[in-house]
Coordinates of C-alpha atoms (C1' of nucleotides) in Angstrom, one line a residue:
Chain A
M30 CA 162.0 149.7 82.1
I31 CA 160.0 149.4 78.9
N32 CA 160.9 148.7 75.3
L33 CA 159.2 150.9 72.7
T34 CA 159.1 151.4 69.0
I35 CA 159.2 155.1 68.2
R36 CA 159.4 156.1 64.6
H37 CA 161.1 159.4 63.5
L38 CA 163.2 159.7 66.6
D39 CA 166.9 160.0 66.6
L40 CA 168.3 160.9 70.0
K41 CA 171.5 162.6 68.8
Q42 CA 169.7 164.6 66.1
T43 CA 167.0 165.7 68.6
A44 CA 169.6 166.6 71.2
E45 CA 171.6 168.6 68.8
S46 CA 168.7 170.3 67.1
G47 CA 168.9 173.3 69.5
Q48 CA 165.5 173.0 71.1
C49 CA 166.7 171.4 74.4
F50 CA 169.6 172.3 76.6
R51 CA 169.4 169.9 79.4
W52 CA 169.7 166.5 77.8
K53 CA 172.9 164.7 78.8
R54 CA 174.7 162.2 76.8
L55 CA 175.7 159.3 79.0
N56 CA 178.2 156.5 78.3
D57 CA 177.0 154.1 75.6
V58 CA 175.3 150.9 76.8
D59 CA 176.6 148.0 74.8
G60 CA 177.5 150.4 72.0
H61 CA 174.1 152.0 72.1
M62 CA 173.6 155.7 72.6
T63 CA 172.0 156.8 75.9
Y64 CA 170.7 160.1 77.0
S65 CA 169.4 161.3 80.4
I66 CA 166.5 163.7 80.1
P67 CA 165.4 165.7 83.1
S68 CA 161.7 165.9 83.7
F69 CA 160.2 169.3 83.1
G70 CA 157.6 171.4 84.7
P71 CA 155.5 171.1 87.8
K72 CA 155.3 167.4 87.3
Q73 CA 159.1 167.1 87.9
R74 CA 158.6 166.1 91.5
E75 CA 156.2 163.4 90.4
F76 CA 158.5 161.8 87.8
K77 CA 162.2 161.1 87.8
A78 CA 164.6 161.9 85.0
L79 CA 164.3 159.5 82.0
T80 CA 167.1 157.5 80.7
I81 CA 166.6 156.4 77.1
T82 CA 168.8 154.1 75.0
S83 CA 168.4 153.6 71.3
L84 CA 168.7 149.9 70.3
S85 CA 168.1 150.4 66.6
E86 CA 166.7 153.0 64.3
D87 CA 163.2 153.0 65.9
E88 CA 163.6 150.8 69.0
F89 CA 164.3 152.2 72.4
I90 CA 164.7 151.2 76.1
L91 CA 163.3 153.7 78.5
S92 CA 163.8 153.8 82.3
C93 CA 160.2 154.6 83.1
D94 CA 157.3 152.3 83.5
Q95 CA 154.3 152.2 81.2
R96 CA 152.2 154.5 83.3
E97 CA 154.8 157.3 83.3
W98 CA 155.2 156.8 79.5
N99 CA 151.4 157.1 79.0
T100 CA 150.9 160.1 81.3
Y101 CA 154.1 162.1 80.6
W102 CA 156.7 161.0 78.2
Y103 CA 154.3 160.1 75.4
T104 CA 153.3 163.7 75.3
Y105 CA 156.9 165.0 75.7
F106 CA 158.0 163.0 72.6
D107 CA 155.1 164.4 70.6
M108 CA 153.7 161.0 69.7
D109 CA 150.4 162.5 68.5
T110 CA 152.0 164.4 65.6
D111 CA 152.0 162.6 62.3
Y112 CA 155.6 162.8 61.1
D113 CA 154.8 160.4 58.3
R114 CA 152.6 163.2 56.8
V115 CA 155.5 165.6 57.0
E116 CA 157.8 163.1 55.3
K117 CA 155.3 162.6 52.5
K118 CA 155.0 166.3 52.0
I119 CA 158.7 166.6 51.5
Y120 CA 158.8 163.5 49.3
D121 CA 156.0 164.9 47.1
S122 CA 157.8 168.2 46.7
D123 CA 160.6 169.0 44.3
D124 CA 162.7 170.8 46.9
R125 CA 166.2 169.3 46.7
H126 CA 167.5 171.2 49.6
I127 CA 164.7 170.2 52.0
K128 CA 165.0 166.6 50.8
D129 CA 168.7 166.7 51.7
A130 CA 168.0 168.3 55.0
F131 CA 165.4 165.6 55.8
A132 CA 167.8 162.9 54.8
L133 CA 170.2 164.1 57.5
G134 CA 167.7 165.1 60.3
S135 CA 164.6 163.0 59.8
G136 CA 164.9 161.8 63.4
I137 CA 164.2 165.2 64.9
R138 CA 160.9 165.5 66.8
I139 CA 159.6 168.8 68.2
L140 CA 159.5 168.0 72.0
K141 CA 156.7 169.3 74.2
Q142 CA 158.8 170.9 76.9
D143 CA 157.7 172.9 79.8
L144 CA 156.6 176.4 78.8
W145 CA 158.2 178.3 81.6
E146 CA 161.6 176.6 81.2
I147 CA 161.5 177.3 77.5
I148 CA 160.8 181.0 78.1
I149 CA 163.8 181.3 80.4
T150 CA 166.0 179.2 78.1
F151 CA 165.3 181.2 75.0
L152 CA 165.5 184.5 76.8
I153 CA 169.1 183.4 77.5
S154 CA 169.7 182.1 74.0
Q155 CA 169.7 185.5 72.3
N156 CA 173.0 186.6 70.8
N157 CA 174.6 183.6 72.6
N158 CA 176.2 180.3 71.9
I159 CA 175.0 176.8 72.8
T160 CA 177.8 176.1 75.2
R161 CA 177.1 179.2 77.2
I162 CA 173.3 178.8 77.1
T163 CA 173.6 175.2 78.4
R164 CA 175.9 176.4 81.2
S165 CA 173.6 179.3 82.2
V166 CA 170.5 177.1 82.3
E167 CA 172.4 174.4 84.3
E168 CA 173.7 177.0 86.8
I169 CA 170.3 178.4 87.4
C170 CA 168.9 174.9 88.0
N171 CA 171.9 174.0 90.3
R172 CA 171.1 176.9 92.5
H173 CA 167.5 175.8 92.9
G174 CA 168.0 172.2 93.8
G175 CA 168.6 170.8 90.4
Y176 CA 165.5 172.0 88.5
M177 CA 164.2 175.1 86.8
P178 CA 162.4 177.1 89.6
R179 CA 158.8 178.1 89.0
P180 CA 158.4 181.9 88.7
E181 CA 157.3 182.2 92.4
E182 CA 160.3 180.1 93.5
F183 CA 162.9 181.9 91.5
D184 CA 165.7 183.5 93.6
L185 CA 166.4 186.7 91.7
S186 CA 169.4 187.5 93.9
I187 CA 171.5 184.9 92.1
L188 CA 171.2 186.4 88.6
D189 CA 174.1 188.8 88.8
D190 CA 176.5 186.0 89.8
K191 CA 179.1 186.1 87.1
S192 CA 179.5 182.4 87.0
I193 CA 176.0 182.1 85.6
G194 CA 177.1 184.3 82.7
L195 CA 173.8 185.9 81.8
G196 CA 175.3 189.3 81.0
Y197 CA 172.8 191.9 79.8
R198 CA 170.0 189.4 79.8
V199 CA 169.6 189.6 83.6
P200 CA 166.9 192.3 83.5
Y201 CA 164.9 190.4 80.9
I202 CA 164.8 187.3 83.2
E203 CA 163.9 189.5 86.2
Y204 CA 161.0 191.0 84.2
A205 CA 159.7 187.6 83.2
V206 CA 159.9 186.2 86.7
K207 CA 158.1 189.2 88.2
R208 CA 155.5 189.4 85.6
F209 CA 154.6 185.6 85.7
T210 CA 154.6 185.8 89.5
S211 CA 152.1 188.6 89.6
E212 CA 150.1 187.4 86.6
Y213 CA 150.0 183.9 87.9
E214 CA 147.4 182.6 85.4
L215 CA 149.3 183.9 82.4
L216 CA 151.3 180.7 81.7
T217 CA 148.1 178.7 81.6
E218 CA 146.4 181.4 79.5
L219 CA 149.2 181.3 77.0
T220 CA 148.6 177.6 76.4
Q221 CA 145.0 178.4 75.5
M222 CA 145.8 181.1 73.0
S223 CA 146.1 180.8 69.2
Y224 CA 149.6 181.1 67.7
E225 CA 149.0 184.7 66.8
E226 CA 147.7 185.7 70.2
S227 CA 150.5 184.0 72.1
Y228 CA 153.1 185.4 69.8
E229 CA 151.8 189.0 70.4
T230 CA 151.5 188.4 74.1
L231 CA 155.1 187.2 74.3
L232 CA 156.3 190.2 72.3
S233 CA 155.1 192.4 75.1
F234 CA 157.8 191.1 77.3
T235 CA 161.1 193.0 77.4
G236 CA 163.8 190.8 75.9
I237 CA 161.4 188.8 73.8
G238 CA 161.5 189.7 70.1
P239 CA 160.3 187.9 67.0
K240 CA 162.8 185.1 67.1
V241 CA 162.6 184.3 70.8
A242 CA 158.8 184.5 70.7
N243 CA 158.6 182.1 67.8
C244 CA 161.0 179.7 69.6
I245 CA 158.7 179.8 72.6
C246 CA 155.7 179.2 70.4
L247 CA 157.3 176.3 68.7
F248 CA 159.0 174.6 71.6
G249 CA 157.0 175.7 74.6
L250 CA 153.5 175.9 73.1
H251 CA 153.8 173.4 70.3
H252 CA 152.6 175.8 67.6
I253 CA 154.1 173.8 64.8
E254 CA 153.3 176.6 62.3
A255 CA 155.9 178.9 64.0
F256 CA 159.0 179.4 62.0
P257 CA 161.8 181.0 64.0
I258 CA 164.3 182.9 61.9
D259 CA 167.8 183.2 63.5
T260 CA 171.1 184.2 61.9
H261 CA 171.6 180.7 60.4
V262 CA 168.1 180.3 59.0
K263 CA 168.3 183.9 57.7
Q264 CA 171.5 183.1 55.8
L265 CA 170.1 179.8 54.5
L266 CA 167.0 181.5 53.3
T267 CA 168.9 184.1 51.2
K268 CA 171.3 181.4 50.0
Y269 CA 168.8 178.7 48.9
Y270 CA 165.5 180.6 48.6
P271 CA 166.4 184.0 47.0
Q272 CA 162.9 184.3 45.5
G273 CA 161.2 183.4 48.8
F274 CA 160.5 180.3 51.0
P275 CA 157.4 178.2 50.1
Y276 CA 155.7 178.8 53.4
K277 CA 152.3 178.1 51.8
Y278 CA 153.3 174.5 50.9
Y279 CA 154.4 173.8 54.5
E280 CA 151.5 175.5 56.1
G281 CA 150.9 174.1 59.6
V282 CA 154.2 172.2 59.8
A283 CA 156.7 174.9 58.9
G284 CA 158.3 174.6 62.4
I285 CA 159.3 171.0 61.8
I286 CA 160.8 172.0 58.4
Q287 CA 162.6 174.8 60.1
Q288 CA 164.2 172.2 62.4
Y289 CA 165.4 170.1 59.5
L290 CA 166.9 173.1 57.8
F291 CA 168.5 174.4 60.9
Y292 CA 170.1 171.1 61.7
Y293 CA 171.3 170.6 58.2
E294 CA 172.8 174.1 58.1
L295 CA 174.8 173.4 61.2
H296 CA 175.8 169.8 60.6
N297 CA 176.7 169.9 56.9
R298 CA 179.2 172.7 56.4
Chain B
dT14 C1' 192.5 192.3 67.9
dC15 C1' 188.2 191.0 66.1
dA16 C1' 184.2 188.5 64.7
dC17 C1' 180.6 185.8 66.1
dA18 C1' 177.2 183.3 68.8
dG19 C1' 169.7 180.4 67.4
dG20 C1' 168.6 189.0 69.0
dC21 C1' 166.7 192.8 71.3
dT22 C1' 166.1 197.6 72.9
dA23 C1' 166.1 202.3 72.3
dG24 C1' 166.7 206.1 69.7
dA25 C1' 167.1 208.5 65.2
dG26 C1' 165.4 209.4 60.8
Chain C
dC10 C1' 157.1 202.8 59.9
dT11 C1' 162.4 201.2 59.1
dC12 C1' 167.2 201.1 60.4
dT13 C1' 171.1 200.1 63.3
dA14 C1' 174.7 201.0 67.3
dG15 C1' 175.5 198.9 71.4
dC16 C1' 175.2 195.2 74.4
dC17 C1' 177.5 190.7 78.5
dT18 C1' 180.8 187.3 77.6
dG19 C1' 183.4 183.1 76.0
dT20 C1' 185.7 181.2 72.0
dG21 C1' 188.6 180.7 67.9

DNA sequence: TCACAGGCTAGAG
DNA sequence: CTCTAGCCTGTG
């Protein structure tokens, strides 16, 4: 157990920002919000799930020790990104809508999640709702011992099971599993590419279009400049930015802004 | 019944 | 190149 000060982190906001689908809200501890976060990626056999409790706005208790924090969760919570800089950019602007969005969701951080899990999750996310996405991901994990199987471990025979509820997305997942199994270096190669290169590579997968590719770039590859446009963001852009969104002003951090806007759109109507 | 959910593919124009 | 019908399925 360790106590930490983490600025710009709100567990509820991050959990409901639509980037992670396996956080679990546990019973409050002494009135404080607690989440269980499964460990992601190949390191998941090394580290246990994390339990994190928020004590105050920026104070937390974590179930891991200092070494696990340093080697894994520090990166996961994106501690190297300067959110103060983003805050200042918003503060210095005259964009009332983004200021309001930030006021509501300033505790959202862009998590550094496992690339492979993000690919599967956002293949499932298309034309889908959060409840069903969460259930599908959970069902896949449950059938593989409680974690997201690596491509070479993935049991494709389970995909047609109606209780997983993948629908027409089954062939998309099959394609990804097969391709990442045969091109076994591609996951690593993706992490070494530029945003543009990885985006184009992802588009070559069946079932991955512009929106899903950008989500994978933002949440799986941590390309903060990626700006996924889904139905909600599309609506919001035409509603509040009829003469165009100021991408230039937010160059390099547009993905974080997108998260504030998305969260605000869903939690303030 | 019908629209909608963090869209994409395939086919037509 | 752009445009869009149809798609699995659960929910309100």
